[in-house]
Short mmCIF file of C-alpha atoms in Angstrom, two decimals:
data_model
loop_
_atom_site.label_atom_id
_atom_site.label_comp_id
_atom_site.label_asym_id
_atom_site.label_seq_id
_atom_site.Cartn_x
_atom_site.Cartn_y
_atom_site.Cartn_z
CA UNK A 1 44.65 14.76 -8.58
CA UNK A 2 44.81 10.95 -9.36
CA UNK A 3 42.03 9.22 -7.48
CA UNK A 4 40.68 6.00 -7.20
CA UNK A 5 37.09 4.81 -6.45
CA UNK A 6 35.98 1.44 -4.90
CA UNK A 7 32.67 0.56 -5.58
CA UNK A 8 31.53 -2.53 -4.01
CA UNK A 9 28.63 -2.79 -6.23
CA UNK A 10 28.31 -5.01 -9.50
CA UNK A 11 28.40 -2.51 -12.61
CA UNK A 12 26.11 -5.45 -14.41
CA UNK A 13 23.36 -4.43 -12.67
CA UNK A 14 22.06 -1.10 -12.54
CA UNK A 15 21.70 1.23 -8.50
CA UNK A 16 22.15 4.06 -7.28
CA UNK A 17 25.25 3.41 -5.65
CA UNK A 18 26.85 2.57 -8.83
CA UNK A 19 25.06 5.69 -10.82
CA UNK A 20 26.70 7.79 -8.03
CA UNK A 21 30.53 6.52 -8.67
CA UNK A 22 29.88 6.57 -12.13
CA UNK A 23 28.59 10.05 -12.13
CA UNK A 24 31.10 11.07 -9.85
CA UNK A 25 34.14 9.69 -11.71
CA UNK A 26 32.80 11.45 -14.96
CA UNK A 27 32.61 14.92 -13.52
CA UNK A 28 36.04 14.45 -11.85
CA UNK A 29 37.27 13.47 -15.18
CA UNK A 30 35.59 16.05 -17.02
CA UNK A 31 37.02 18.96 -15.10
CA UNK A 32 40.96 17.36 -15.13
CA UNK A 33 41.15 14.72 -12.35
CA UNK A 34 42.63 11.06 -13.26
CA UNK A 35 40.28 8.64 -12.31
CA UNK A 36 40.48 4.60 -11.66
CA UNK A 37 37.14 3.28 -10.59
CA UNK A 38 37.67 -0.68 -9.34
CA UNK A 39 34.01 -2.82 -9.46
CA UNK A 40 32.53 -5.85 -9.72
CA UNK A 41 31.80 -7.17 -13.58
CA UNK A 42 31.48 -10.17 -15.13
CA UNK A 43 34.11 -10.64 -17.89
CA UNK A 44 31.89 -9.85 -21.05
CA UNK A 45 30.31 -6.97 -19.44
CA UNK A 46 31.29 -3.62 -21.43
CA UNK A 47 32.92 -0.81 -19.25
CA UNK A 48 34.00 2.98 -19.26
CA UNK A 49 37.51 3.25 -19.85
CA UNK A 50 37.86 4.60 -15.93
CA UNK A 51 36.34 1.48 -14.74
CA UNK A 52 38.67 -1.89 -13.95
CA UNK A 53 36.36 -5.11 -13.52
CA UNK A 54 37.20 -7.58 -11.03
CA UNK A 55 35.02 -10.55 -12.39
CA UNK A 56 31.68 -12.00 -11.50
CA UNK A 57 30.09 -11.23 -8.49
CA UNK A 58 27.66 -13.53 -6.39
CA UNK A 59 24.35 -12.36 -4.55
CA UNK A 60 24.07 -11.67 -1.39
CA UNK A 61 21.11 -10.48 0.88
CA UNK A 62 21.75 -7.01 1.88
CA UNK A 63 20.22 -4.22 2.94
CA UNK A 64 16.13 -5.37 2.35
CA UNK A 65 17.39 -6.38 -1.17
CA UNK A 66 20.22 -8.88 -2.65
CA UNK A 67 23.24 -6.92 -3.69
CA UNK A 68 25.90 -8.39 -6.48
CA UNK A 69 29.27 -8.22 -4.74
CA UNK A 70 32.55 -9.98 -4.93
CA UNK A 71 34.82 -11.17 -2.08
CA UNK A 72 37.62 -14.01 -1.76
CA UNK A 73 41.55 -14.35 -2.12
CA UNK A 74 41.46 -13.81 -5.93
CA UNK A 75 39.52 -11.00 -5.61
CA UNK A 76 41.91 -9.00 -2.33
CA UNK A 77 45.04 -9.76 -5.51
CA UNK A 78 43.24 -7.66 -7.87
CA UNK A 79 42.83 -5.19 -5.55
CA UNK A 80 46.20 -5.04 -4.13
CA UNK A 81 47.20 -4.51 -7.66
CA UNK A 82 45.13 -2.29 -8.49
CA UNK A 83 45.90 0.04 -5.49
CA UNK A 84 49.78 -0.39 -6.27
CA UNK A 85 49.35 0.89 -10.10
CA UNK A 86 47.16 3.52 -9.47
CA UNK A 87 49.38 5.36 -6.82
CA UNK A 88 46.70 7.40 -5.93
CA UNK A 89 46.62 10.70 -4.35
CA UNK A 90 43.49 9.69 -2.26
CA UNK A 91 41.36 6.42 -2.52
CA UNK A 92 37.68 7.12 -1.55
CA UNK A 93 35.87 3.67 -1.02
CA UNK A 94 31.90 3.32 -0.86
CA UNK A 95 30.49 1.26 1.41
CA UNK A 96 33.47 0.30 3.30
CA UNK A 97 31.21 -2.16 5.71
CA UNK A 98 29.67 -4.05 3.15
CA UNK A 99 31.33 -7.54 2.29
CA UNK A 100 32.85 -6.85 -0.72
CA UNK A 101 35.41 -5.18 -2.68
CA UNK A 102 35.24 -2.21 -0.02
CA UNK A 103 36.20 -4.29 2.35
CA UNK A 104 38.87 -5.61 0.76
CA UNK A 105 40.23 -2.27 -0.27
CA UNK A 106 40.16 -0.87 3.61
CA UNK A 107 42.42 -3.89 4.62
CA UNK A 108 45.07 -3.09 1.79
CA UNK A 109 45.12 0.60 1.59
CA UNK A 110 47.57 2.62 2.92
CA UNK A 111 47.57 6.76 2.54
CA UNK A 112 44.70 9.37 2.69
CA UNK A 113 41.24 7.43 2.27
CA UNK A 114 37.94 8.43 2.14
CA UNK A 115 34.24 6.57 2.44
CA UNK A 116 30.99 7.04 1.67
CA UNK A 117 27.79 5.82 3.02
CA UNK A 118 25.26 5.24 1.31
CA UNK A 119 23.08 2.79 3.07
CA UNK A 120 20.07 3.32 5.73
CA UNK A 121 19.73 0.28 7.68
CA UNK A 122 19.11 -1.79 10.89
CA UNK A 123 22.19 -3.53 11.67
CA UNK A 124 21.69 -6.86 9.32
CA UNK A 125 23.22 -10.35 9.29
CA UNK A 126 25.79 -9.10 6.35
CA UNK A 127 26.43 -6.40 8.28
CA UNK A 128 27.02 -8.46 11.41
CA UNK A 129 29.48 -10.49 10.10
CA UNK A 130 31.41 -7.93 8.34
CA UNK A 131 32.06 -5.65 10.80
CA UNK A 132 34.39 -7.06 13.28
CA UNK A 133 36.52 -7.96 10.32
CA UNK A 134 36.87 -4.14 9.48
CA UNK A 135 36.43 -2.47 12.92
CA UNK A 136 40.22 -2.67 13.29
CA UNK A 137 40.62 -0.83 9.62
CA UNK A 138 38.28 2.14 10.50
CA UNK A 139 40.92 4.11 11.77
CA UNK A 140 42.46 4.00 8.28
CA UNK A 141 39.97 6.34 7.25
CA UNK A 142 40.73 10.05 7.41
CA UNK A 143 37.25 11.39 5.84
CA UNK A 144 33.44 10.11 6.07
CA UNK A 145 30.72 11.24 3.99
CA UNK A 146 27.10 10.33 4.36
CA UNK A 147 24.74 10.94 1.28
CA UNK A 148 21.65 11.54 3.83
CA UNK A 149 20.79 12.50 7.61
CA UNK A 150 19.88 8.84 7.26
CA UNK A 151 22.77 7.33 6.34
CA UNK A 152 24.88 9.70 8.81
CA UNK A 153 22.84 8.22 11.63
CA UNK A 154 23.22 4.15 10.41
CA UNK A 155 26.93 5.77 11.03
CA UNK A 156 26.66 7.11 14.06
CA UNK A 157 24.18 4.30 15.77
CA UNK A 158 26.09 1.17 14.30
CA UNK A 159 29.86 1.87 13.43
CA UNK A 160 30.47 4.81 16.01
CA UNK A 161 32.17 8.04 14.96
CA UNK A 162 30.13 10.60 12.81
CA UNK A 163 30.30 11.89 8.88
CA UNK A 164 29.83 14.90 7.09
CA UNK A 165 26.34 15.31 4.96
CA UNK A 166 27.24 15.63 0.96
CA UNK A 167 24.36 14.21 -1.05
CA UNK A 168 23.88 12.16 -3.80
CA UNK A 169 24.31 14.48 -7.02
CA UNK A 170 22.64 14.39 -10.59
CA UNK A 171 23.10 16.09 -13.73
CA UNK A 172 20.24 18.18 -13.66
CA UNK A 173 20.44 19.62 -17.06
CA UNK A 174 20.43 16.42 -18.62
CA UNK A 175 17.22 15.66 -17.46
CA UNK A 176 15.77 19.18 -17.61
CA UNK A 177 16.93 19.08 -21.06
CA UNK A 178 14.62 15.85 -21.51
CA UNK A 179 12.15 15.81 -24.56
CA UNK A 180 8.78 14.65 -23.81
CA UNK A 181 7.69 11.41 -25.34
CA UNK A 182 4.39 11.34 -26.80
CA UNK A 183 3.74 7.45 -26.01
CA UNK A 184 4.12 8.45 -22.66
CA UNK A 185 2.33 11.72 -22.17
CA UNK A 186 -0.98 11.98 -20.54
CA UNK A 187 -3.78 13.88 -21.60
CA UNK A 188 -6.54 15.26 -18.99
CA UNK A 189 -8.56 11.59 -19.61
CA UNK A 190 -5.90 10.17 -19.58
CA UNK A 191 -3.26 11.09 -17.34
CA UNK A 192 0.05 8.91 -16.95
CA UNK A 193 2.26 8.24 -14.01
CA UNK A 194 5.52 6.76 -13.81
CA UNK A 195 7.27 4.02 -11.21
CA UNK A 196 10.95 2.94 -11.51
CA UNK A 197 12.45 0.60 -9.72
CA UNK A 198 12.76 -3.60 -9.77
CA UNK A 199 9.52 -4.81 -9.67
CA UNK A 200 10.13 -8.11 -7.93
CA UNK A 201 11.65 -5.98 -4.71
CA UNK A 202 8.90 -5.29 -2.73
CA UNK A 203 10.49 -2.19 -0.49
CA UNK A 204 10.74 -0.09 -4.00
CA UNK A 205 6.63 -0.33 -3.35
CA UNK A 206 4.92 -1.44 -6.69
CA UNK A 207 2.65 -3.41 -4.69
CA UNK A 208 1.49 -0.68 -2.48
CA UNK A 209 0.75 1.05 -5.34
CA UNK A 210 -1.04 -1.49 -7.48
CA UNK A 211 -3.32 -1.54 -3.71
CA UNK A 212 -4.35 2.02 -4.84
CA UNK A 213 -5.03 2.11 -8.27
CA UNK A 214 -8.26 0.76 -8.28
CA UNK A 215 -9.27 3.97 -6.00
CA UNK A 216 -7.52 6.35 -8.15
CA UNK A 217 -9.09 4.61 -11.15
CA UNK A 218 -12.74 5.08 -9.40
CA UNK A 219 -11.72 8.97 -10.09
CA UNK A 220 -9.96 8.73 -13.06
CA UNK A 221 -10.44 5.88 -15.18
CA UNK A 222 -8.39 6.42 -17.79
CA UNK A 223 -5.35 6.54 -15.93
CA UNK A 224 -2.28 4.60 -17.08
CA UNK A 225 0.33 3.56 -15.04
CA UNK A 226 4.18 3.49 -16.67
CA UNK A 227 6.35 0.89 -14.48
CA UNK A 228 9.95 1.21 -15.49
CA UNK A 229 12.12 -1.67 -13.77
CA UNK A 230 13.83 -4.98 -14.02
CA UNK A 231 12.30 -8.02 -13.30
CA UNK A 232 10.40 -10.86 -13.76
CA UNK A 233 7.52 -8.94 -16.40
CA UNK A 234 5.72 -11.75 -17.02
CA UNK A 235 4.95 -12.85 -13.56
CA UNK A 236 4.21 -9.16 -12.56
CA UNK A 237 1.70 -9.28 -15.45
CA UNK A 238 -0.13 -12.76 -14.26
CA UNK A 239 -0.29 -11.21 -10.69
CA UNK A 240 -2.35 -8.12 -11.83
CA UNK A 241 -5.84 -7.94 -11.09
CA UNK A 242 -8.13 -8.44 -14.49
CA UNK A 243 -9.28 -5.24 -14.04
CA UNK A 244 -6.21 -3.74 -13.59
CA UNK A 245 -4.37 -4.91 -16.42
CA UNK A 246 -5.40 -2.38 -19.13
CA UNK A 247 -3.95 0.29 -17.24
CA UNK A 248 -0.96 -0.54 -16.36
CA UNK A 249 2.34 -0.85 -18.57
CA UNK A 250 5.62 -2.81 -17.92
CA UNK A 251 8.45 -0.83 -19.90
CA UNK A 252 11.98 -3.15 -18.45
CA UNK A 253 14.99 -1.66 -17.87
CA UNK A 254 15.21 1.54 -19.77
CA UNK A 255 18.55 3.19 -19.86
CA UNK A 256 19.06 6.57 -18.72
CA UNK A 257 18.12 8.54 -21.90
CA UNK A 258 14.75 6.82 -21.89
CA UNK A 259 13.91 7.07 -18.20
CA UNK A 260 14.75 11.26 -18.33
CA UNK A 261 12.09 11.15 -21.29
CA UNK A 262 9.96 9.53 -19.02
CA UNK A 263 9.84 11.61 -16.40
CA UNK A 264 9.33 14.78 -18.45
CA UNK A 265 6.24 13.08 -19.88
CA UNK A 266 4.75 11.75 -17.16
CA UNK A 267 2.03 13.98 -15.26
CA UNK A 268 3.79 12.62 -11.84
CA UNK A 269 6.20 10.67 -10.79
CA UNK A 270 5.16 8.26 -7.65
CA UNK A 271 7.62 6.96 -5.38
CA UNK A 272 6.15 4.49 -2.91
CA UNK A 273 9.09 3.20 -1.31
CA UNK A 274 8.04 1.07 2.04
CA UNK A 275 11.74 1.85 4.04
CA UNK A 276 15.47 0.77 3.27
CA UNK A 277 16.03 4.34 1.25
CA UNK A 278 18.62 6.74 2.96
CA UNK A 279 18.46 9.38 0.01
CA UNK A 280 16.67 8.66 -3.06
CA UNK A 281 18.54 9.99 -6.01
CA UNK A 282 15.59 9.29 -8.77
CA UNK A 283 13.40 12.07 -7.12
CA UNK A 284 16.17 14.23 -7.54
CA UNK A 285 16.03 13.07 -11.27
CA UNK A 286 12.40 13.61 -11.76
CA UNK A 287 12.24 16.86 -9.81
CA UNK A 288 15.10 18.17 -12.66
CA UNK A 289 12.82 16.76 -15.27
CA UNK A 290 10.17 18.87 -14.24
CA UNK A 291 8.13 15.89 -12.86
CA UNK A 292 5.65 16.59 -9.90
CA UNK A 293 6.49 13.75 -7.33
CA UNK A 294 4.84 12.07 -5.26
CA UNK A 295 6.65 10.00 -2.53
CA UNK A 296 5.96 7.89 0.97
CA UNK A 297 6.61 10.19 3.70
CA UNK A 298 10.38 8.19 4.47
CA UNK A 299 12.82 10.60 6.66
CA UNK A 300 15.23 10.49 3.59
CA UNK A 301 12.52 11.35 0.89
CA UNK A 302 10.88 13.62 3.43
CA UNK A 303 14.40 15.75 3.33
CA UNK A 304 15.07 15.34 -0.44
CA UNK A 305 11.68 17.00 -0.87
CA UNK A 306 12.71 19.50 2.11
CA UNK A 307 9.74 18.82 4.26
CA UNK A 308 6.92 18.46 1.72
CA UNK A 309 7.65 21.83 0.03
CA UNK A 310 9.03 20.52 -3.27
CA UNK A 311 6.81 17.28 -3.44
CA UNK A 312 4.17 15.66 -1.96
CA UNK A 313 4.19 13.28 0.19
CA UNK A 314 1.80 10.64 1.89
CA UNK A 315 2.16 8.37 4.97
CA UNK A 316 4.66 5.09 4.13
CA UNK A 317 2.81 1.96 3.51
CA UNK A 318 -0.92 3.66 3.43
CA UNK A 319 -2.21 2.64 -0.38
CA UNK A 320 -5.68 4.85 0.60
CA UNK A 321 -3.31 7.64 1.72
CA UNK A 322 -1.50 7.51 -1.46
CA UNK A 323 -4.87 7.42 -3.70
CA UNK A 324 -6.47 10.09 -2.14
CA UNK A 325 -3.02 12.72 -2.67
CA UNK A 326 -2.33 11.27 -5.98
CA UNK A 327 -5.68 11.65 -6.93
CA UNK A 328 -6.07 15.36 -5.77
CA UNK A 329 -2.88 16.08 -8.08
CA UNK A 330 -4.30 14.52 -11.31
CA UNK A 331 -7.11 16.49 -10.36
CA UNK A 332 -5.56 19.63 -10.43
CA UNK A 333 -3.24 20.62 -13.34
CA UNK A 334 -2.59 24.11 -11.72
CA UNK A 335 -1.50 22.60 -8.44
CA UNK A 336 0.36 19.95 -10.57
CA UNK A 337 2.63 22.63 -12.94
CA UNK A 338 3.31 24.33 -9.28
CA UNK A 339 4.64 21.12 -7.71
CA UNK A 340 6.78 20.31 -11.13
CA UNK A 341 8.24 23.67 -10.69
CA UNK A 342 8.85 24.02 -6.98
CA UNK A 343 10.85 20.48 -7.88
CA UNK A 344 12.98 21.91 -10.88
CA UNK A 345 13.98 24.55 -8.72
CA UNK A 346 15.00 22.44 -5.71
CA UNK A 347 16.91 19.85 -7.98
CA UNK A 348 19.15 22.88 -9.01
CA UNK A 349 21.29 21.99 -5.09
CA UNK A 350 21.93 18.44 -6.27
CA UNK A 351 23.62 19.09 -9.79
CA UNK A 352 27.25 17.41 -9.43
CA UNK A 353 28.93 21.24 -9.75
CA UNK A 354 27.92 21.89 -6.23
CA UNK A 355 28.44 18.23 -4.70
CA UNK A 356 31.32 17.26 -6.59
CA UNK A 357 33.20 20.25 -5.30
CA UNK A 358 31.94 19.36 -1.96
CA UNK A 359 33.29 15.90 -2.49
CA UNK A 360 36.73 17.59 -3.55
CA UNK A 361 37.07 19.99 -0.41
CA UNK A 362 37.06 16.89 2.05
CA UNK A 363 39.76 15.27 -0.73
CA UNK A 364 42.15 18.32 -0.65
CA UNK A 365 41.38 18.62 3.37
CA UNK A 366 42.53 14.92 3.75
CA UNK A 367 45.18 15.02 1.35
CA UNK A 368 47.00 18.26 1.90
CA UNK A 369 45.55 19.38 5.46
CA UNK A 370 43.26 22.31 5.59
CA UNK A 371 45.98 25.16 5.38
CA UNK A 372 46.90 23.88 2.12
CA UNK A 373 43.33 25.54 1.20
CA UNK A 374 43.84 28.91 3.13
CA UNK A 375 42.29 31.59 1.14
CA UNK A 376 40.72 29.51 -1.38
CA UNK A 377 37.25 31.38 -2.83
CA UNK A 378 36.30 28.60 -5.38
CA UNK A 379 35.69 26.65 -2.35
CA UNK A 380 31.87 25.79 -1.48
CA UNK A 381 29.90 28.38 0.59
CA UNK A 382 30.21 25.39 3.48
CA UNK A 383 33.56 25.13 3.64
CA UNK A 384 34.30 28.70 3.74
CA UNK A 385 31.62 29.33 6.55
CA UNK A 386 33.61 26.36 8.27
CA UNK A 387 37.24 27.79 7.81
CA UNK A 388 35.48 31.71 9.13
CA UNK A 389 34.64 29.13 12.13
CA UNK A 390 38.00 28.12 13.42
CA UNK A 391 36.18 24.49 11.93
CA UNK A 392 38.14 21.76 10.01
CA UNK A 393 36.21 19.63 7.51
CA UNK A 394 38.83 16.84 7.43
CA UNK A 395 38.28 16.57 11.46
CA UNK A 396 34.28 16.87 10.81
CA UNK A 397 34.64 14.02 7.98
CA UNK A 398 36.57 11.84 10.76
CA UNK A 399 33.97 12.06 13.65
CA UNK A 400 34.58 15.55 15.18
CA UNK A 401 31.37 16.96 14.31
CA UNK A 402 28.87 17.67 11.40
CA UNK A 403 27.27 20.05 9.18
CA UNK A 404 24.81 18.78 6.73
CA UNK A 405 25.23 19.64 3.13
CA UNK A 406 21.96 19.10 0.79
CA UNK A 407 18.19 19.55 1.84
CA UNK A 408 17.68 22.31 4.02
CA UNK A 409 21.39 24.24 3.93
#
């Protein structure tokens, strides 16, 4: 199948929206599809071979953060063209609301189109403006996918229609296969925990976190505290407390070798994320690695770590809440090797075999109409419950109805 991807998304600057097409595009491509993925990317910035740059992108306030994205005249050419060389069997934008190169690729396209959600979101000022220039294009689409509950309801409440559930995916055997680092591994004195994300975005929660250290320090004071993120280090650094500052370590940006070692060193992984998430891909990542994690209580984390069961997880925004569970893990390395475990063996429902063929079954139902799949046991266990059903997944991806694929099925 020749398909093309739209990512609105600046490949210069690393998210999980961009980790998701370019994970997607490489599993496509590594089981026989032809793949064109169209981004954002300033001229000198090095891409896969799948991946065709459309220049520099500006910032723009999005979503509780400030997304790179690219918009204009120029910009619509390149993807006219790029749409009229690929000659694709189905184009599956991401993000078609945001202002951006999804945008522009709803307005040109013509033929069998899919989108993905990704975002979790009161309506915002971006948002605003962008959607009654694409309210009129909606139609064009002839399968949704949401990556969360979350994301399915910003669908529902502000765009109208509904989507079908397919999460985020990982490669889980990439980070299972992670070797521990020793510079990062804690001992019982000295245990270590790990936070990724930019550190100058406060919603990613590094300063909720910094709130309770000094508590979990109070019970174990040699903990050290890995923060893995871009950013301004040096102001981070002058904003730390004096008595904070020998235990707690500013790595960068670490590519994605480096942050799998991480999280199979680390004795947990803590993700204090204050709202703005509608899945949360990197505790998928860290549950594969083996890491226990620890996460705000967030609907979208809340189902990634199905309820509690393969995490733990403390109320959003409460620093003492956070100390108090976080410190009753270190405490407890039985507890802590069952958590890690109960993790690994979630993160198995995420791996990109399962939702990449998910992904593929609403492609082939848009494309070729669901009797074009009649009898068709490589199918996922979903779709084949669906067809026993009488139910269509192409007419669920349009609005018709749901059935969430991911935590919980």
């Amino acid at each position: 199948m020749r398909i093309g991807i739209v990512c609105p998304y600046s490949f210069d600057v690393p998210g999980g929206v961009q980790f998701h097409v370019r994970d997607l595009a490489e599993h496509l491509i590594d089981i026989g599809h032809q793949v064109s993925v169209l981004a954002p990317a300033d001229e000198d910035t090095p891409l896969p071979a799948y991946v065709e740059g459309t220049g520099k992108a500006v910032p723009i306030p999005y979503n509780g953060s400030v997304a790179r994205l690219a918009f204009g005249p120029i910009t619509a050419g390149k993807v006219a063209r790029w749409l009229d060389r690929g000659a694709f069997d189905v184009v599956h934008i991401h993000e078609p609301i945001a202002p951006s190169l999804s945008i522009l690729a709803l307005w040109a396209v013509e033929g069998p189109t899919v989108a993905t959600f990704h975002t979790s979101f009161v309506r915002s000022r971006a948002m605003q403006a962008a959607y009654p220039m694409v309210r009129g294009s909606f139609e064009k689409i002839h399968g949704r996918i949401a990556v969360s509950e979350s994301a399915r309801e910003t669908v529902i409440t502000h765009i109208g229609g509904d989507a079908v559930v397919i999460p985020n995916g990982v490669f889980v055997d990439r980070f299972g296969a992670a070797v521990p680092d020793p510079r990062w591994q804690g001992t019982p004195q000295a245990p270590t925990i790990a936070f990724l994300g930019r550190i100058d975005e406060p919603r990613k929660g590094l300063p909720l976190l910094l709130r309770a250290l000094p508590q979990l320090l109070a019970r174990h004071p040699g903990l050290q505290v890995l923060v893995a993120g871009f950013g301004d280090i040096a102001a981070a650094q002058e904003r730390l407390a004096p008595e904070l500052a020998n235990s707690v370590h500013f790595l960068g940006g670490i590519d994605d070798a480096a942050k799998a070692r991480l999280l199979a060193s680390v004795d947990a992984y803590v993700a204090p994320h204050t709202g703005g998430e509608s899945f949360g891909i990197v505790l998928v990542e860290a549950m594969a690695a083996g890491a226990p994690v620890v996460a705000s209580d967030l609907p979208a984390f809340s189902r990634v770590l199905d309820g509690g069961r393969s995490g733990v997880l403390f109320p959003t925004g409460d620093p003492a809440a956070l100390a108090a569970v976080l410190g009753d893990l270190l405490g407890d390395p039985a507890r802590r090797q069952a958590v890690g475990e109960a993790g690994r063996r979630h993160s198995r429902r995420y791996d990109w075999s399962a939702v990449a063929a998910d992904v593929l079954a609403v492609y082939e139902t848009v494309v070729e109409g669901t009797s074009a799949v009649a009898g068709r046991e490589s199918h996922p266990v979903w779709l084949r419950r669906w067809r026993s059903e009488g139910r269509s997944p192409a007419r669920e991806a349009r609005g018709g109805g749901y059935r969430t694929r991911g935590a919980g099925s």
